[in-house]
XYZ file of C-alpha atoms in Angstrom:
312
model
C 70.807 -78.602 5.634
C 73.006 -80.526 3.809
C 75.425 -83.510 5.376
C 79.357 -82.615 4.820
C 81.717 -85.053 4.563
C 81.840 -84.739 8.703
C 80.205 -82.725 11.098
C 83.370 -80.909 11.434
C 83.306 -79.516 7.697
C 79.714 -78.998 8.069
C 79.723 -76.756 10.950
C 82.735 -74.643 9.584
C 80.825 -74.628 5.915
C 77.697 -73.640 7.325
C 78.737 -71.302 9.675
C 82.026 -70.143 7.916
C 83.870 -71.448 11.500
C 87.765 -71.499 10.565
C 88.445 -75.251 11.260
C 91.013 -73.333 13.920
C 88.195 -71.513 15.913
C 86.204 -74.892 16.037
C 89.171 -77.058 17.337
C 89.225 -74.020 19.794
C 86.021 -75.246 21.359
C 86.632 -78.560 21.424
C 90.048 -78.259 23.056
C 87.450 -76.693 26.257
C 84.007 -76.019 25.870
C 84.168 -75.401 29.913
C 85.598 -72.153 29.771
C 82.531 -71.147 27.383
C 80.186 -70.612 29.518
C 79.262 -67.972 31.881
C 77.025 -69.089 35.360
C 74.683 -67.108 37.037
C 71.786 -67.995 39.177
C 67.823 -67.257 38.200
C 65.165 -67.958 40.073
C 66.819 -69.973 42.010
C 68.457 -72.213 39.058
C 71.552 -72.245 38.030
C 71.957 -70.955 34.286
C 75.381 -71.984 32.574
C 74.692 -69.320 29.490
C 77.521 -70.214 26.516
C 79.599 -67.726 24.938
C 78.098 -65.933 21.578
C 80.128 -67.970 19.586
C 79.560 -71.487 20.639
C 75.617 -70.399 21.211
C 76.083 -70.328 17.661
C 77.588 -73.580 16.968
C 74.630 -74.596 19.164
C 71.987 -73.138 17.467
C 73.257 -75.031 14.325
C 73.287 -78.485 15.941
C 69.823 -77.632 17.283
C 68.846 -77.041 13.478
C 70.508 -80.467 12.659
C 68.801 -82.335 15.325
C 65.780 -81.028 14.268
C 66.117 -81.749 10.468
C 67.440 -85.261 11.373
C 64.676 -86.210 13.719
C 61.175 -87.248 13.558
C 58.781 -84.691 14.779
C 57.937 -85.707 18.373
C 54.499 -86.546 19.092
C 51.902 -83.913 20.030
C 51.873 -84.717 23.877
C 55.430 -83.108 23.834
C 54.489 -79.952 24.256
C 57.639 -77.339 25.107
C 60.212 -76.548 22.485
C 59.214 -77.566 19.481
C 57.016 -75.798 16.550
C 53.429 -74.831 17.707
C 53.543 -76.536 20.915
C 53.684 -74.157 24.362
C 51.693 -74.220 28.149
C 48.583 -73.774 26.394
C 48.717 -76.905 23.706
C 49.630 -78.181 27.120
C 46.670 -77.621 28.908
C 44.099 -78.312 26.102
C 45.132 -81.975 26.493
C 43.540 -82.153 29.625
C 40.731 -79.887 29.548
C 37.858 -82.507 29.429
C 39.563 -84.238 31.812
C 38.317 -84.006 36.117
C 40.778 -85.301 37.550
C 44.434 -84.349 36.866
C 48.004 -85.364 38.590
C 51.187 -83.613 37.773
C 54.658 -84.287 38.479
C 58.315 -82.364 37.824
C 61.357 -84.464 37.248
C 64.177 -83.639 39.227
C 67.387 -81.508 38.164
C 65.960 -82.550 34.615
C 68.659 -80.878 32.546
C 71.493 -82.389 35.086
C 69.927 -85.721 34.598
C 70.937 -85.316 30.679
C 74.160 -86.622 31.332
C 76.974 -86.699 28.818
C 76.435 -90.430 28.560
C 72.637 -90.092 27.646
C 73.586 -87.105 25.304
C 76.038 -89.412 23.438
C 73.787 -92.184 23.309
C 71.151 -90.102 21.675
C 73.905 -88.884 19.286
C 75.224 -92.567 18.390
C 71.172 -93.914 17.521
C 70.522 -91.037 15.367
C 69.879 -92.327 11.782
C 71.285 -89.664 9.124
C 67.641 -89.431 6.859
C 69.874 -87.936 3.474
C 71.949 -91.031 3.702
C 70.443 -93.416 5.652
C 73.854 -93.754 7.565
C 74.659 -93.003 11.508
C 76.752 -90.383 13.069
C 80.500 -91.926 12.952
C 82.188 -92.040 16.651
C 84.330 -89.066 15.953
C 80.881 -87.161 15.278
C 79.360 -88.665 18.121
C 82.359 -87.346 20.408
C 82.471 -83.515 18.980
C 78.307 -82.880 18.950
C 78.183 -84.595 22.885
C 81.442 -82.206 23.850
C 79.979 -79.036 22.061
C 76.357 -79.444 23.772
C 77.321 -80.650 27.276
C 78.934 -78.727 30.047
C 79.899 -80.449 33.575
C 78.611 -83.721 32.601
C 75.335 -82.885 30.775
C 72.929 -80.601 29.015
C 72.969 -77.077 30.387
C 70.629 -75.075 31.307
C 70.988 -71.802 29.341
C 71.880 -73.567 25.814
C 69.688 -73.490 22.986
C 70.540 -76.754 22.011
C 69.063 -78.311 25.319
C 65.804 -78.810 25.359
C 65.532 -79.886 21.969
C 67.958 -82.976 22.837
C 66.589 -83.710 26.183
C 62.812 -83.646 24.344
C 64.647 -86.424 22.453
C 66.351 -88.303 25.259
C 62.974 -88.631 26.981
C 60.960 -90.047 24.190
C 61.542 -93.808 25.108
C 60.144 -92.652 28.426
C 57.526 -90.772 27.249
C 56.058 -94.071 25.217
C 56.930 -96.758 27.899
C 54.872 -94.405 30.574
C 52.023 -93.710 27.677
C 51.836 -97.856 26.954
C 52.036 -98.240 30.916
C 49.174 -96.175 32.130
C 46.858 -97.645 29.531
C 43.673 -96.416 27.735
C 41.666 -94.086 30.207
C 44.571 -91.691 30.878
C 45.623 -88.566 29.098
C 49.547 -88.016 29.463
C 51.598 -85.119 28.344
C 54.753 -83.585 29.091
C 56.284 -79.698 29.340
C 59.845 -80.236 29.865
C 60.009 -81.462 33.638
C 56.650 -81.251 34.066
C 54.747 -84.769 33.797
C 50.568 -84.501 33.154
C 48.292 -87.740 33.548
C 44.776 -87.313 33.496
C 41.539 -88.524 34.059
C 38.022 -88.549 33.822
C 37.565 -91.242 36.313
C 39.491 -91.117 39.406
C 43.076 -91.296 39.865
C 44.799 -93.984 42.002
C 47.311 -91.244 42.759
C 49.830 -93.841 44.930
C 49.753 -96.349 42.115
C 50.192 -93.724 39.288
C 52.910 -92.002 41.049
C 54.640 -95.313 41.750
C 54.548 -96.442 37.997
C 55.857 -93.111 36.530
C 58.342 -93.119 39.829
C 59.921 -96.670 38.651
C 59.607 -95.731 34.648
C 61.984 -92.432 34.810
C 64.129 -94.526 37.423
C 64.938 -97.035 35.103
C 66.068 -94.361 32.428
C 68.096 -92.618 35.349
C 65.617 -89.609 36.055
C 63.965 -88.739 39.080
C 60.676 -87.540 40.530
C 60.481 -84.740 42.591
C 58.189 -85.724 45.334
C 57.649 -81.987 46.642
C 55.871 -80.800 43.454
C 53.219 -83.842 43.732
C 50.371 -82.705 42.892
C 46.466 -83.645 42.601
C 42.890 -82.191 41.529
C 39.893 -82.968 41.128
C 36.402 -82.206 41.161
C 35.956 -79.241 43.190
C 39.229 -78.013 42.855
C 41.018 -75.204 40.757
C 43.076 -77.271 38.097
C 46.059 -75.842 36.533
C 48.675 -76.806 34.336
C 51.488 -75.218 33.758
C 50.950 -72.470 34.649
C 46.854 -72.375 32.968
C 43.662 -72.819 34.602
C 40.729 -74.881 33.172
C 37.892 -73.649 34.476
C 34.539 -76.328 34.981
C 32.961 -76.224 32.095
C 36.407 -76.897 30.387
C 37.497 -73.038 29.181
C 41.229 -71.902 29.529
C 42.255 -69.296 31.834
C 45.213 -66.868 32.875
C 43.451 -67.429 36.588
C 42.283 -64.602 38.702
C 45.174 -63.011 40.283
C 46.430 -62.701 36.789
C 43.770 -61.280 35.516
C 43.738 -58.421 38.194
C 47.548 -57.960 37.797
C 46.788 -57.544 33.762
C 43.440 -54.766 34.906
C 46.010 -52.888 36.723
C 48.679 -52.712 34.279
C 46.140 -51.565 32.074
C 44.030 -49.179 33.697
C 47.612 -47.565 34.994
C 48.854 -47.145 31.531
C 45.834 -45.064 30.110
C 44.653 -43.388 33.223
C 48.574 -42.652 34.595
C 50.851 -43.197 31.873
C 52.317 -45.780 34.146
C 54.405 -49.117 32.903
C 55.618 -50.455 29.613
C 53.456 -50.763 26.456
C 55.607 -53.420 25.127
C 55.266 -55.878 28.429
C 51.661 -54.591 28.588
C 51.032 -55.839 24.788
C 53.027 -59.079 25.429
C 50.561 -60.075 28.601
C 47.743 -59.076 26.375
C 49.363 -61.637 23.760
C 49.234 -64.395 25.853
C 46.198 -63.707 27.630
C 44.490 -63.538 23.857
C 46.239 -67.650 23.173
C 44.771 -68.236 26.629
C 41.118 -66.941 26.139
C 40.284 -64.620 23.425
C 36.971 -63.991 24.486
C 38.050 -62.533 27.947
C 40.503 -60.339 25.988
C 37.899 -59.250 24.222
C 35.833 -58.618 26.797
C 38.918 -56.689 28.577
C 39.869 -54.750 25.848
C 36.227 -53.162 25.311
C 36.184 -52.415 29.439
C 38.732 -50.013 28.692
C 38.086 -48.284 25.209
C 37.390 -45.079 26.433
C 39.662 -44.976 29.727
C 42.355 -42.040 29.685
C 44.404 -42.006 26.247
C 42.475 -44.874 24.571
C 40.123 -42.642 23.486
C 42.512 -40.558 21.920
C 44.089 -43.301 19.876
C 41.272 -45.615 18.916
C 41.279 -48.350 22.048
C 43.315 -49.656 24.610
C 45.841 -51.476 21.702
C 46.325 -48.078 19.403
C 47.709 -46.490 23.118
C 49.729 -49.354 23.988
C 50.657 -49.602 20.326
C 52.116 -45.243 20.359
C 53.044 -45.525 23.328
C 50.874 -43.464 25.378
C 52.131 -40.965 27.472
C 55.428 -41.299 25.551
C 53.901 -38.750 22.913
């Protein structure tokens, strides 16, 4: 991506915005948006057109921005739950955290901020204050980043990076730390002083005006079933989808050859990340059920899901 004269001119260049439309925007990004609730969050969802004004400054933050380290491990390339996990999977002893209202906490003033100490890399120059103003209005609604834009993450990924390195140079050799979006990892091999660790990661996001959520504190050990986000590690240090998963992905199965029950598509896309979880237990799964009802008929249980099945 090339750097216009302004961001102005480069959105409307790049995008072929009239100048017109853009101003539109600006004039109230507020009425953009469309709110719903899901899962019990609230999801401010912009219109198609600034989604894709968003989309571009996501690309522009992107190009203009170090790659984050590897213990960032939601929204950017090649990172997901499962990089996330593998951090800790030698470890015994694991505490995890969620930061509160994360998102909300990305307030306009953090947002701009961010904006202002970016360094352009094709001419070594900052954003000027006018830029500053017009990237912070287009990618904040209600006073901060909102959840449902596809610029979000991305920036708030970047707004947390001084925290993520103070907490890293707090805790010290000894301790693995990563972070999924809200989700804070430290582990150990030895044990974990959970008050004191809790306490130090408590005052760090305070300080940057975040907050810990002290109903999802949470800590295992030996003896216990450790998961993060959302991924088991089993004792001797394997990945897993976890049991009641794994029963839930049986039945889909079993009820798609034998009964021409479900979806293939969801079917396939459990499979998918089941296989980035533990290939071997996919595998393992997939020969089970070779023969069962129409995977016979189409080569194994991924040639039925693959035509469909019963849809024939």
């Amino acid at each position: 991506m090339s750097v216009a004269a302004s961001i102005v001119d480069a959105l409307c260049r790049d995008l072929m915005l009239e100048r017109e439309h853009l101003e539109e925007l600006l004039s109230n990004p507020s009425d953009c948006y469309k709110s719903f609730v899901l899962g019990g969050r609230r999801i401010d969802a912009p219109r198609l057109d600034l989604k894709y004004v968003q989309r571009w400054i996501l690309d522009f933050v992107r190009a203009e921005t170090a790659e984050l380290p590897s213990f960032v491990t939601a929204y950017e390339s090649g990172r997901s739950v499962v990089a996330n996990a593998e951090l800790h999977r030698e470890n015994q002893h694991i505490l995890v955290m969620d930061i509160k209202h994360f998102f909300r906490s990305c307030t306009k003033d953090k947002v701009a901020a961010f904006f202002a100490g970016m360094r352009l890399r094709a001419l070594s120059s900052e954003l000027t204050t006018s830029d500053v103003l017009i990237l912070t209005k287009l990618v904040t609604h209600k006073g901060s980043l909102p959840m449902g834009s596809p610029s979000s993450p991305a920036i708030a990924n970047r707004i947390m990076a001084p925290v993520d390195r103070e907490l890293i140079s707090e805790l010290g050799g000894g301790f693995t730390y990563s972070r999924y979006s809200d989700d804070i990892c430290v582990s150990s091999a030895d044990f974990i002083d959970v008050a004191s660790v809790v306490r130090l990661v408590r005052e760090a996001l305070i300080r940057y005006g975040f907050e810990v959520n002290n109903k999802k504190v949470r800590c295992m050990g030996c003896g216990d079933a450790r998961r993060v986000t959302g991924i088991y590690i089993e004792p001797d240090g394997t990945l897993s989808i976890g049991a009641k998963r794994k029963r839930e992905l049986n039945a889909m199965i079993y009820r798609f050859l034998v009964h021409g029950e479900g979806n293939a598509s969801v079917i396939r896309g459990h499979i998918d990340f089941a296989r980035s979880v533990n290939p071997a237990y996919v595998t393992d799964l997939l020969l089970k059920y070779e023969n069962y009802g129409v995977a016979a008929k189409f080569g194994g249980v991924m040639g039925a899901l693959v035509h469909g099945g019963y849809s024939l």
